mmCIF file of C-alpha atoms in Angstrom:
data_model
loop_
_atom_site.group_PDB
_atom_site.id
_atom_site.type_symbol
_atom_site.label_atom_id
_atom_site.label_comp_id
_atom_site.label_asym_id
_atom_site.label_seq_id
_atom_site.Cartn_x
_atom_site.Cartn_y
_atom_site.Cartn_z
ATOM 1 C CA UNK G 1 -233.451 283.784 15.251
ATOM 2 C CA UNK G 2 -232.629 281.966 12.012
ATOM 3 C CA UNK G 3 -228.922 282.472 12.656
ATOM 4 C CA UNK G 4 -229.266 281.037 16.171
ATOM 5 C CA UNK G 5 -231.071 277.935 14.869
ATOM 6 C CA UNK G 6 -228.322 277.375 12.316
ATOM 7 C CA UNK G 7 -225.628 277.618 15.014
ATOM 8 C CA UNK G 8 -227.501 275.144 17.210
ATOM 9 C CA UNK G 9 -227.855 272.706 14.287
ATOM 10 C CA UNK G 10 -224.153 272.946 13.557
ATOM 11 C CA UNK G 11 -223.303 272.183 17.164
ATOM 12 C CA UNK G 12 -225.610 269.160 17.022
ATOM 13 C CA UNK G 13 -223.935 267.863 13.888
ATOM 14 C CA UNK G 14 -220.481 268.232 15.464
ATOM 15 C CA UNK G 15 -221.715 266.552 18.636
ATOM 16 C CA UNK G 16 -223.104 263.638 16.670
ATOM 17 C CA UNK G 17 -219.836 263.217 14.860
ATOM 18 C CA UNK G 18 -217.904 263.215 18.107
ATOM 19 C CA UNK G 19 -220.294 260.642 19.548
ATOM 20 C CA UNK G 20 -219.761 258.421 16.562
ATOM 21 C CA UNK G 21 -216.025 258.578 17.062
ATOM 22 C CA UNK G 22 -216.301 257.803 20.739
ATOM 23 C CA UNK G 23 -216.254 259.792 23.915
ATOM 24 C CA UNK G 24 -212.945 260.970 25.391
ATOM 25 C CA UNK G 25 -210.956 258.105 26.834
ATOM 26 C CA UNK G 26 -212.597 255.416 24.643
ATOM 27 C CA UNK G 27 -211.094 253.516 21.744
ATOM 28 C CA UNK G 28 -211.652 254.801 18.237
ATOM 29 C CA UNK G 29 -211.805 251.254 16.896
ATOM 30 C CA UNK G 30 -215.249 249.777 16.173
ATOM 31 C CA UNK G 31 -216.797 247.917 19.074
ATOM 32 C CA UNK G 32 -216.544 244.142 18.809
ATOM 33 C CA UNK G 33 -219.566 242.222 17.593
ATOM 34 C CA UNK G 34 -221.718 240.871 20.370
ATOM 35 C CA UNK G 35 -222.382 237.717 18.344
ATOM 36 C CA UNK G 36 -220.306 235.772 15.794
ATOM 37 C CA UNK G 37 -220.649 236.834 12.202
ATOM 38 C CA UNK G 38 -222.820 234.491 10.157
ATOM 39 C CA UNK G 39 -220.981 231.888 8.122
ATOM 40 C CA UNK G 40 -220.604 232.750 4.449
ATOM 41 C CA UNK G 41 -223.368 231.272 2.304
ATOM 42 C CA UNK G 42 -222.605 228.047 0.512
ATOM 43 C CA UNK G 43 -224.100 226.741 -2.690
ATOM 44 C CA UNK G 44 -223.589 223.104 -1.671
ATOM 45 C CA UNK G 45 -226.800 221.178 -1.104
ATOM 46 C CA UNK G 46 -227.309 219.557 2.294
ATOM 47 C CA UNK G 47 -225.962 215.992 2.341
ATOM 48 C CA UNK G 48 -228.518 213.273 1.822
ATOM 49 C CA UNK G 49 -229.206 211.069 4.821
ATOM 50 C CA UNK G 50 -231.558 208.150 5.290
ATOM 51 C CA UNK G 51 -234.766 208.564 7.249
ATOM 52 C CA UNK G 52 -234.450 207.730 10.978
ATOM 53 C CA UNK G 53 -235.235 204.202 12.056
ATOM 54 C CA UNK G 54 -237.863 203.114 14.587
ATOM 55 C CA UNK G 55 -238.034 205.337 17.693
ATOM 56 C CA UNK G 56 -235.388 207.649 16.243
ATOM 57 C CA UNK G 57 -232.733 204.978 15.871
ATOM 58 C CA UNK G 58 -229.815 205.560 13.514
ATOM 59 C CA UNK G 59 -230.841 204.335 10.040
ATOM 60 C CA UNK G 60 -228.711 201.634 8.404
ATOM 61 C CA UNK G 61 -228.086 201.826 4.657
ATOM 62 C CA UNK G 62 -226.742 198.746 2.869
ATOM 63 C CA UNK G 63 -227.421 199.249 -0.837
ATOM 64 C CA UNK G 64 -229.671 201.189 -3.185
ATOM 65 C CA UNK G 65 -232.801 199.574 -4.539
ATOM 66 C CA UNK G 66 -232.417 200.351 -8.230
ATOM 67 C CA UNK G 67 -232.096 198.702 -11.593
ATOM 68 C CA UNK G 68 -229.594 201.298 -12.747
ATOM 69 C CA UNK G 69 -226.044 200.003 -13.026
ATOM 70 C CA UNK G 70 -224.429 202.134 -10.355
ATOM 71 C CA UNK G 71 -221.981 201.054 -7.674
ATOM 72 C CA UNK G 72 -220.208 202.832 -4.824
ATOM 73 C CA UNK G 73 -216.643 201.960 -3.871
ATOM 74 C CA UNK G 74 -215.988 202.624 -0.187
ATOM 75 C CA UNK G 75 -212.709 202.440 1.710
ATOM 76 C CA UNK G 76 -212.130 202.156 5.429
ATOM 77 C CA UNK G 77 -209.141 204.196 6.566
ATOM 78 C CA UNK G 78 -208.950 203.028 10.149
ATOM 79 C CA UNK G 79 -206.370 202.596 12.847
ATOM 80 C CA UNK G 80 -206.640 201.044 16.289
ATOM 81 C CA UNK G 81 -206.270 203.336 19.281
ATOM 82 C CA UNK G 82 -202.917 201.847 20.252
ATOM 83 C CA UNK G 83 -201.689 200.833 16.795
ATOM 84 C CA UNK G 84 -200.071 204.120 15.798
ATOM 85 C CA UNK G 85 -196.912 203.993 17.965
ATOM 86 C CA UNK G 86 -196.412 200.271 17.290
ATOM 87 C CA UNK G 87 -196.819 200.703 13.535
ATOM 88 C CA UNK G 88 -194.463 203.668 13.427
ATOM 89 C CA UNK G 89 -191.849 201.804 15.474
ATOM 90 C CA UNK G 90 -192.047 198.905 13.022
ATOM 91 C CA UNK G 91 -191.580 201.243 10.061
ATOM 92 C CA UNK G 92 -195.128 200.762 8.759
ATOM 93 C CA UNK G 93 -196.868 203.456 6.757
ATOM 94 C CA UNK G 94 -200.540 203.960 7.346
ATOM 95 C CA UNK G 95 -201.416 206.100 4.373
ATOM 96 C CA UNK G 96 -203.527 206.445 1.254
ATOM 97 C CA UNK G 97 -201.446 207.810 -1.657
ATOM 98 C CA UNK G 98 -201.218 204.837 -4.015
ATOM 99 C CA UNK G 99 -204.907 204.088 -3.743
ATOM 100 C CA UNK G 100 -205.878 207.729 -4.132
ATOM 101 C CA UNK G 101 -203.641 207.969 -7.180
ATOM 102 C CA UNK G 102 -205.360 204.979 -8.784
ATOM 103 C CA UNK G 103 -208.824 206.447 -8.136
ATOM 104 C CA UNK G 104 -207.811 209.849 -9.481
ATOM 105 C CA UNK G 105 -206.185 208.438 -12.608
ATOM 106 C CA UNK G 106 -209.320 206.414 -13.371
ATOM 107 C CA UNK G 107 -211.613 209.292 -12.345
ATOM 108 C CA UNK G 108 -213.509 207.115 -9.890
ATOM 109 C CA UNK G 109 -215.466 208.828 -7.105
ATOM 110 C CA UNK G 110 -215.334 207.094 -3.747
ATOM 111 C CA UNK G 111 -216.441 207.384 -0.141
ATOM 112 C CA UNK G 112 -213.760 207.104 2.543
ATOM 113 C CA UNK G 113 -214.769 206.103 6.069
ATOM 114 C CA UNK G 114 -212.028 207.620 8.164
ATOM 115 C CA UNK G 115 -211.379 206.874 11.812
ATOM 116 C CA UNK G 116 -210.439 209.771 14.063
ATOM 117 C CA UNK G 117 -207.153 208.111 14.929
ATOM 118 C CA UNK G 118 -206.287 207.772 11.236
ATOM 119 C CA UNK G 119 -207.117 211.429 10.646
ATOM 120 C CA UNK G 120 -204.951 212.472 13.603
ATOM 121 C CA UNK G 121 -201.997 210.459 12.325
ATOM 122 C CA UNK G 122 -202.323 211.342 8.626
ATOM 123 C CA UNK G 123 -203.508 214.932 8.582
ATOM 124 C CA UNK G 124 -201.888 215.922 5.300
ATOM 125 C CA UNK G 125 -203.493 213.051 3.420
ATOM 126 C CA UNK G 126 -206.809 213.391 5.246
ATOM 127 C CA UNK G 127 -206.913 217.035 4.177
ATOM 128 C CA UNK G 128 -206.008 216.193 0.565
ATOM 129 C CA UNK G 129 -208.717 213.541 0.382
ATOM 130 C CA UNK G 130 -211.310 215.726 2.081
ATOM 131 C CA UNK G 131 -210.718 218.661 -0.257
ATOM 132 C CA UNK G 132 -210.741 216.603 -3.445
ATOM 133 C CA UNK G 133 -214.225 216.769 -5.047
ATOM 134 C CA UNK G 134 -213.734 213.223 -6.307
ATOM 135 C CA UNK G 135 -214.039 211.908 -2.756
ATOM 136 C CA UNK G 136 -216.347 212.285 0.202
ATOM 137 C CA UNK G 137 -215.231 211.574 3.769
ATOM 138 C CA UNK G 138 -217.347 210.026 6.494
ATOM 139 C CA UNK G 139 -216.659 208.753 10.032
ATOM 140 C CA UNK G 140 -215.506 205.361 11.254
ATOM 141 C CA UNK G 141 -215.424 205.706 15.060
ATOM 142 C CA UNK G 142 -212.348 207.198 16.708
ATOM 143 C CA UNK G 143 -210.156 204.223 17.539
ATOM 144 C CA UNK G 144 -211.767 201.339 15.638
ATOM 145 C CA UNK G 145 -213.480 199.854 18.705
ATOM 146 C CA UNK G 146 -216.654 197.855 18.166
ATOM 147 C CA UNK G 147 -220.001 198.934 19.602
ATOM 148 C CA UNK G 148 -220.791 195.285 20.355
ATOM 149 C CA UNK G 149 -218.883 192.502 22.039
ATOM 150 C CA UNK G 150 -217.258 189.676 20.096
ATOM 151 C CA UNK G 151 -216.936 191.558 16.804
ATOM 152 C CA UNK G 152 -214.024 190.253 14.724
ATOM 153 C CA UNK G 153 -211.659 190.437 17.682
ATOM 154 C CA UNK G 154 -212.076 194.211 18.093
ATOM 155 C CA UNK G 155 -212.165 195.751 21.578
ATOM 156 C CA UNK G 156 -215.701 196.593 22.712
ATOM 157 C CA UNK G 157 -216.677 200.178 23.398
ATOM 158 C CA UNK G 158 -218.744 200.791 26.570
ATOM 159 C CA UNK G 159 -222.273 202.042 25.907
ATOM 160 C CA UNK G 160 -221.654 205.303 27.748
ATOM 161 C CA UNK G 161 -218.800 206.133 25.341
ATOM 162 C CA UNK G 162 -220.517 205.407 22.018
ATOM 163 C CA UNK G 163 -221.876 208.869 21.388
ATOM 164 C CA UNK G 164 -218.706 210.700 22.447
ATOM 165 C CA UNK G 165 -216.610 208.316 20.327
ATOM 166 C CA UNK G 166 -218.539 209.262 17.178
ATOM 167 C CA UNK G 167 -218.320 212.966 18.039
ATOM 168 C CA UNK G 168 -214.605 212.674 18.734
ATOM 169 C CA UNK G 169 -214.053 211.019 15.358
ATOM 170 C CA UNK G 170 -215.757 213.829 13.446
ATOM 171 C CA UNK G 171 -213.881 216.449 15.468
ATOM 172 C CA UNK G 172 -210.572 214.820 14.522
ATOM 173 C CA UNK G 173 -211.587 214.677 10.852
ATOM 174 C CA UNK G 174 -212.470 218.371 10.803
ATOM 175 C CA UNK G 175 -209.312 219.279 12.707
ATOM 176 C CA UNK G 176 -207.273 217.436 10.079
ATOM 177 C CA UNK G 177 -208.647 219.841 7.483
ATOM 178 C CA UNK G 178 -211.648 218.054 5.992
ATOM 179 C CA UNK G 179 -214.060 220.963 5.556
ATOM 180 C CA UNK G 180 -217.304 219.090 5.111
ATOM 181 C CA UNK G 181 -217.384 215.473 6.319
ATOM 182 C CA UNK G 182 -220.551 213.629 5.425
ATOM 183 C CA UNK G 183 -222.969 212.651 8.221
ATOM 184 C CA UNK G 184 -222.317 208.951 7.674
ATOM 185 C CA UNK G 185 -220.518 206.417 9.844
ATOM 186 C CA UNK G 186 -219.355 202.858 9.404
ATOM 187 C CA UNK G 187 -219.361 200.706 12.492
ATOM 188 C CA UNK G 188 -215.994 198.981 13.017
ATOM 189 C CA UNK G 189 -216.298 195.401 11.839
ATOM 190 C CA UNK G 190 -219.781 196.241 10.572
ATOM 191 C CA UNK G 191 -221.200 195.097 13.925
ATOM 192 C CA UNK G 192 -224.040 196.965 15.612
ATOM 193 C CA UNK G 193 -227.141 196.302 17.657
ATOM 194 C CA UNK G 194 -230.331 198.087 18.681
ATOM 195 C CA UNK G 195 -228.662 199.611 21.715
ATOM 196 C CA UNK G 196 -225.948 201.235 19.590
ATOM 197 C CA UNK G 197 -228.438 202.512 17.008
ATOM 198 C CA UNK G 198 -230.553 203.994 19.764
ATOM 199 C CA UNK G 199 -227.597 205.529 21.622
ATOM 200 C CA UNK G 200 -226.295 207.567 18.683
ATOM 201 C CA UNK G 201 -229.672 208.147 17.036
ATOM 202 C CA UNK G 202 -229.837 211.811 18.055
ATOM 203 C CA UNK G 203 -226.601 212.599 16.194
ATOM 204 C CA UNK G 204 -228.416 212.549 12.859
ATOM 205 C CA UNK G 205 -225.962 210.256 11.103
ATOM 206 C CA UNK G 206 -226.633 207.354 8.751
ATOM 207 C CA UNK G 207 -224.806 204.071 9.321
ATOM 208 C CA UNK G 208 -223.503 202.705 6.029
ATOM 209 C CA UNK G 209 -222.950 198.973 5.644
ATOM 210 C CA UNK G 210 -222.282 197.090 2.398
ATOM 211 C CA UNK G 211 -223.509 194.184 0.323
ATOM 212 C CA UNK G 212 -220.132 193.352 -1.269
ATOM 213 C CA UNK G 213 -217.084 192.706 0.910
ATOM 214 C CA UNK G 214 -213.761 192.718 -0.898
ATOM 215 C CA UNK G 215 -211.912 190.824 1.797
ATOM 216 C CA UNK G 216 -208.760 192.847 1.100
ATOM 217 C CA UNK G 217 -207.832 193.132 4.775
ATOM 218 C CA UNK G 218 -205.984 191.243 6.036
ATOM 219 C CA UNK G 219 -205.774 189.194 2.809
ATOM 220 C CA UNK G 220 -202.931 189.906 0.404
ATOM 221 C CA UNK G 221 -204.208 187.972 -2.608
ATOM 222 C CA UNK G 222 -205.227 190.606 -5.121
ATOM 223 C CA UNK G 223 -206.812 188.114 -7.535
ATOM 224 C CA UNK G 224 -209.139 186.748 -4.854
ATOM 225 C CA UNK G 225 -210.287 190.229 -3.844
ATOM 226 C CA UNK G 226 -210.905 191.218 -7.460
ATOM 227 C CA UNK G 227 -212.951 188.075 -8.044
ATOM 228 C CA UNK G 228 -215.043 188.618 -4.917
ATOM 229 C CA UNK G 229 -215.879 192.162 -5.945
ATOM 230 C CA UNK G 230 -216.709 191.322 -9.557
ATOM 231 C CA UNK G 231 -218.838 188.325 -8.556
ATOM 232 C CA UNK G 232 -220.756 190.294 -5.914
ATOM 233 C CA UNK G 233 -221.567 193.611 -7.582
ATOM 234 C CA UNK G 234 -225.126 194.241 -8.738
ATOM 235 C CA UNK G 235 -227.043 197.481 -9.420
ATOM 236 C CA UNK G 236 -226.936 199.726 -6.359
ATOM 237 C CA UNK G 237 -224.133 197.851 -4.573
ATOM 238 C CA UNK G 238 -221.893 199.266 -1.855
ATOM 239 C CA UNK G 239 -218.436 197.670 -1.994
ATOM 240 C CA UNK G 240 -216.350 197.619 1.211
ATOM 241 C CA UNK G 241 -212.575 197.786 0.759
ATOM 242 C CA UNK G 242 -209.761 199.048 2.986
ATOM 243 C CA UNK G 243 -206.709 201.219 3.178
ATOM 244 C CA UNK G 244 -205.007 200.493 6.466
ATOM 245 C CA UNK G 245 -201.261 200.527 6.122
ATOM 246 C CA UNK G 246 -199.769 197.132 5.395
ATOM 247 C CA UNK G 247 -203.025 195.216 5.826
ATOM 248 C CA UNK G 248 -204.344 196.161 2.396
ATOM 249 C CA UNK G 249 -201.346 196.990 0.201
ATOM 250 C CA UNK G 250 -203.083 195.700 -2.897
ATOM 251 C CA UNK G 251 -206.074 198.067 -2.773
ATOM 252 C CA UNK G 252 -204.740 200.201 -5.610
ATOM 253 C CA UNK G 253 -204.169 197.098 -7.722
ATOM 254 C CA UNK G 254 -207.717 195.939 -6.988
ATOM 255 C CA UNK G 255 -209.108 199.273 -8.168
ATOM 256 C CA UNK G 256 -207.085 199.151 -11.395
ATOM 257 C CA UNK G 257 -208.457 195.680 -12.153
ATOM 258 C CA UNK G 258 -212.054 196.122 -11.035
ATOM 259 C CA UNK G 259 -212.901 199.518 -12.495
ATOM 260 C CA UNK G 260 -212.308 198.790 -16.216
ATOM 261 C CA UNK G 261 -214.122 195.463 -15.941
ATOM 262 C CA UNK G 262 -217.217 196.954 -14.275
ATOM 263 C CA UNK G 263 -217.264 199.860 -16.707
ATOM 264 C CA UNK G 264 -217.155 197.326 -19.498
ATOM 265 C CA UNK G 265 -220.290 195.778 -17.991
ATOM 266 C CA UNK G 266 -222.017 199.158 -18.108
ATOM 267 C CA UNK G 267 -221.562 200.233 -14.495
ATOM 268 C CA UNK G 268 -221.148 203.833 -13.356
ATOM 269 C CA UNK G 269 -219.281 204.679 -10.152
ATOM 270 C CA UNK G 270 -220.899 207.014 -7.624
ATOM 271 C CA UNK G 271 -220.458 208.102 -4.032
ATOM 272 C CA UNK G 272 -222.577 206.708 -1.221
ATOM 273 C CA UNK G 273 -224.453 210.003 -0.959
ATOM 274 C CA UNK G 274 -225.729 209.537 -4.516
ATOM 275 C CA UNK G 275 -226.909 206.003 -3.755
ATOM 276 C CA UNK G 276 -228.804 207.219 -0.702
ATOM 277 C CA UNK G 277 -230.322 209.986 -2.805
ATOM 278 C CA UNK G 278 -231.411 207.486 -5.443
ATOM 279 C CA UNK G 279 -233.147 205.528 -2.676
ATOM 280 C CA UNK G 280 -235.151 208.560 -1.648
ATOM 281 C CA UNK G 281 -233.663 208.465 1.832
ATOM 282 C CA UNK G 282 -234.917 204.938 2.468
ATOM 283 C CA UNK G 283 -232.404 202.778 4.356
#
């Protein structure tokens, strides 16, 4: 009897092994997962956003309320929907290298508001900026169309396209190779209204404005831009500058002039995310 039990057990073991390998006619490769594997854990903290506005509207952040001498330099890398072919035909370069070089050499963190069209047309540089820990990348619509009418001569975006335009911009930024764009946007021209804030409110983004405008686009007078920035900065300021091809060729020069002067006044440069964090999420 004992011998018979042992033989039965052995048969069971062999049968189990065969079952594990697969029945005749089936593949010996492991079966595919029925659900995607979880993403690898990340040690990065969730990005700081401002608290939603009334009735869930997109919050608007302009500057930090603080007495600490901190300032955020921001740069709009934007491109009109139809500007790419025209600019290329004219021999224009819509890029970022000289400005990025100046920021890196001076070790200045910055926030870049990148339009989807710019990301599509400058993927190598978008990827380099997005993977450099000195910078953070946020959205700036897809084709630089305003969400209101009569905004600095920009074409107006229909209300039913506002949400998809923001989503399209972030998709283009990620496709360009920016692994972790920040959930911030800058409205083209800085124009917005209650309808726009309500329409994109469910996207969970924070709209970032500014309290210091450099005026570097379309101006070409570096000295004037430098003076406007230096005269306007105060603790917690957000400075708006540009990098849009030939419209702001002096941006790197502005950075080289402004940064040492503000550091001499005791200022520290931070990204927008740090300013929002200092404000406790208050817009």
